[in-house]
Amino acid sequence: MTMAPETTAGPVLVLLGGTGDLARRMLLPSLFHLEIDALLPPNLRLIGVARDGQSPEQYRAMVRAAIAARETLSDAVWERFNARIDYYSGDVTKPEGAVKLAAQVGPFSELVIYFSVSPSLYAAACASLAAAGLITQTTRLVLEKPIGRDLESSMALNRAVAAVASEEQIFRIDHYLGKETVQNLIALRFANIAFEPLWTNHTIDHVQITVAETEGVGSRWPYYNDYGALRDMLQNHMIQLLCLIAMEPPADLDPDAVRQEKVKVLKALRPMSRTSVGQEVVLGQYAQGIVDGKSVESYLTEVGKPTNTETFIALRCFIDNWRWAGTPFFLRTGKRMPERRTQIVIQFRPLPHSIFSPEANEDMVANRLVIDLQPQEDISLLLMNQKPGLGQDGMRLQSMPLSLSLAKAYSGHDGRRRIAYERLLLDIFRGDRTLFVHRNEVEEAWRWVDGVAAAWGEAGLKPKTYAAGSLGPAGVHALIERSGHQWHD
Ligand code: NDP
Ligand code: BG6
């Protein structure tokens, strides 16, 4: 039996776009998992919002179906979760829609408004929700990507939100920051003294960050075609990973301390020019091909009209500061790659001098730290050691990956992998902004990305096609080989 939602002044989560794709696939299942783990704030009410006129009963059934699509529901937990859910149908960008929502929200002790709607609605929704009294000095606003399409539009969006709330109230989501291994990267760097002295251009030869996806763009093309791989993936998720690898140790994990260090990295990214961009950037667009044994169509066919949007980008960039001068960072991301893989490779330099025999030197491989985020989560350090046995030809060597991960620690209550949004939602309820993106980070990242896009526009760079299921267009290997390296595939 469905219980009436609580109406006393407890905490409330308003989920704008509560029927959308993100809500159904990620946010509602994540909230449900927090319910299973008894981590939701006591008495939390969840109000889903969209304009489709359905009843709260219908909405609860939709939520149940969305969660059941992922897992088997326990009735007891579902009853607890169900009792929290309410639904409001109306247009929150209109003053009267926001006023009616405020009436339905009623009294609250704390309010979180999650904007899981198109960013084109953020400004109007903020204005009407503030006028309706829903954005007070303590309301937390959670913003999904993309925050703009370039520096100018991101500044306009940030200004519109800043008109109704202070930066401390704003939680900009980059769901990569909620992934367990990304947090483990922070632990690895700053909870161990062993790596810090090595974490410089003296010992690190280069860094590779790869985000490969097997999926195509499909029905998302109207959004994607306007963004492409640079703006959809590199500007946010990949640059956040780059910042966490490259930043100086912050004084503590205070959000502002971390943000300041990330912003310093962004400011030190070397701009690209019309003359350098052809050597530093490779763009691709997938053609028909085979992925996971199935024939898939080209991006052009999905879009149905000529387009120069890149579904693949690889680039080499430099961070011009003392720590990283001369150490290249290679970033690549693409749709319709042969396998799903998100990986960071820290490639250390070869030994300055080897004391071993020529035969043993043939076995020698430079140390490498590999941080796998997807599909497996693992951190492994490639070390050299002695090949065991009674060989007659002197000491021989072998490389051995040493796994630093406790795979089990990455899983939730039932051994499953946590959804990145679980961590982020929990931190929003706790008011901890460490894993969220500050306005300055977004804007500095856009400043650099705008420069890259402008440079390739001036140079007339166009994406080259690659067969779906391949590792990208011709030129992707040359990009890294020019620096004397190879992709870690
Ligand atoms: P959808 O288009 O699937 O959902 C949009 C939701 O917003 C629907 O519930 C829609 O319902 C509601 N909505 C639209 N206009 C209004 C309005 N004026 N007032 C109230 N509700 C409204 O989008 P997604 O779920 O895919 O994306 C949501 C956000 O998350 C976007 O910012 C997107 O960029 C971001 N994002 C999404 C990802 C994903 O995987 N889907 C990944 C990363 C970010 P109705 O039309 O009935 O009003
Ligand atoms: C989103 C991008 O931000 O991240 C998508 O818009 C991409 O294009 C997705 O597919 C990748 O996220 P994950 O967690 O599956 O690597």
Short mmCIF file of C-alpha atoms in Angstrom, two decimals, residues 210-213 282-288 290-291 310-314 332-339 341 463-479 487 489:
data_model
loop_
_atom_site.label_atom_id
_atom_site.label_comp_id
_atom_site.label_asym_id
_atom_site.label_seq_id
_atom_site.Cartn_x
_atom_site.Cartn_y
_atom_site.Cartn_z
CA THR A 210 42.13 7.27 -22.79
CA VAL A 211 38.34 7.21 -22.70
CA ALA A 212 37.16 4.75 -25.32
CA GLU A 213 33.49 3.87 -25.75
CA VAL A 282 43.81 14.37 -34.64
CA LEU A 283 40.08 14.40 -35.29
CA GLY A 284 37.98 11.47 -36.42
CA GLN A 285 34.43 10.52 -37.29
CA TYR A 286 33.25 6.91 -37.33
CA ALA A 287 32.22 5.25 -40.56
CA GLN A 288 30.28 2.00 -40.84
CA ILE A 290 31.81 -3.78 -36.73
CA VAL A 291 31.66 -3.40 -32.96
CA GLU A 310 34.29 14.82 -34.47
CA THR A 311 33.37 11.58 -32.69
CA PHE A 312 37.05 11.00 -31.89
CA ILE A 313 39.80 13.30 -30.75
CA ALA A 314 43.38 12.64 -29.77
CA ARG A 332 42.19 10.52 -26.64
CA THR A 333 38.52 9.74 -26.60
CA GLY A 334 36.19 8.26 -29.16
CA LYS A 335 32.85 6.62 -29.82
CA ARG A 336 32.61 3.25 -31.57
CA MET A 337 36.00 2.06 -30.41
CA PRO A 338 36.77 -1.68 -30.28
CA GLU A 339 36.38 -1.86 -26.50
CA ARG A 341 38.16 1.46 -21.67
CA PRO A 463 37.79 14.89 -38.98
CA LYS A 464 39.11 11.88 -40.86
CA THR A 465 36.88 8.85 -41.00
CA TYR A 466 37.69 5.67 -39.10
CA ALA A 467 35.90 2.36 -39.32
CA ALA A 468 33.65 1.76 -36.31
CA GLY A 469 35.45 -0.82 -34.17
CA SER A 470 38.93 0.49 -35.05
CA LEU A 471 41.31 2.49 -32.85
CA GLY A 472 40.66 5.79 -34.59
CA PRO A 473 41.70 7.50 -37.80
CA ALA A 474 45.05 7.38 -39.55
CA GLY A 475 47.33 9.80 -37.78
CA VAL A 476 46.45 8.81 -34.24
CA HIS A 477 49.57 6.67 -33.94
CA ALA A 478 51.78 9.21 -35.65
CA LEU A 479 50.62 11.82 -33.12
CA TRP A 487 49.71 4.22 -27.13
CA ASP A 489 46.72 -0.57 -26.07
#
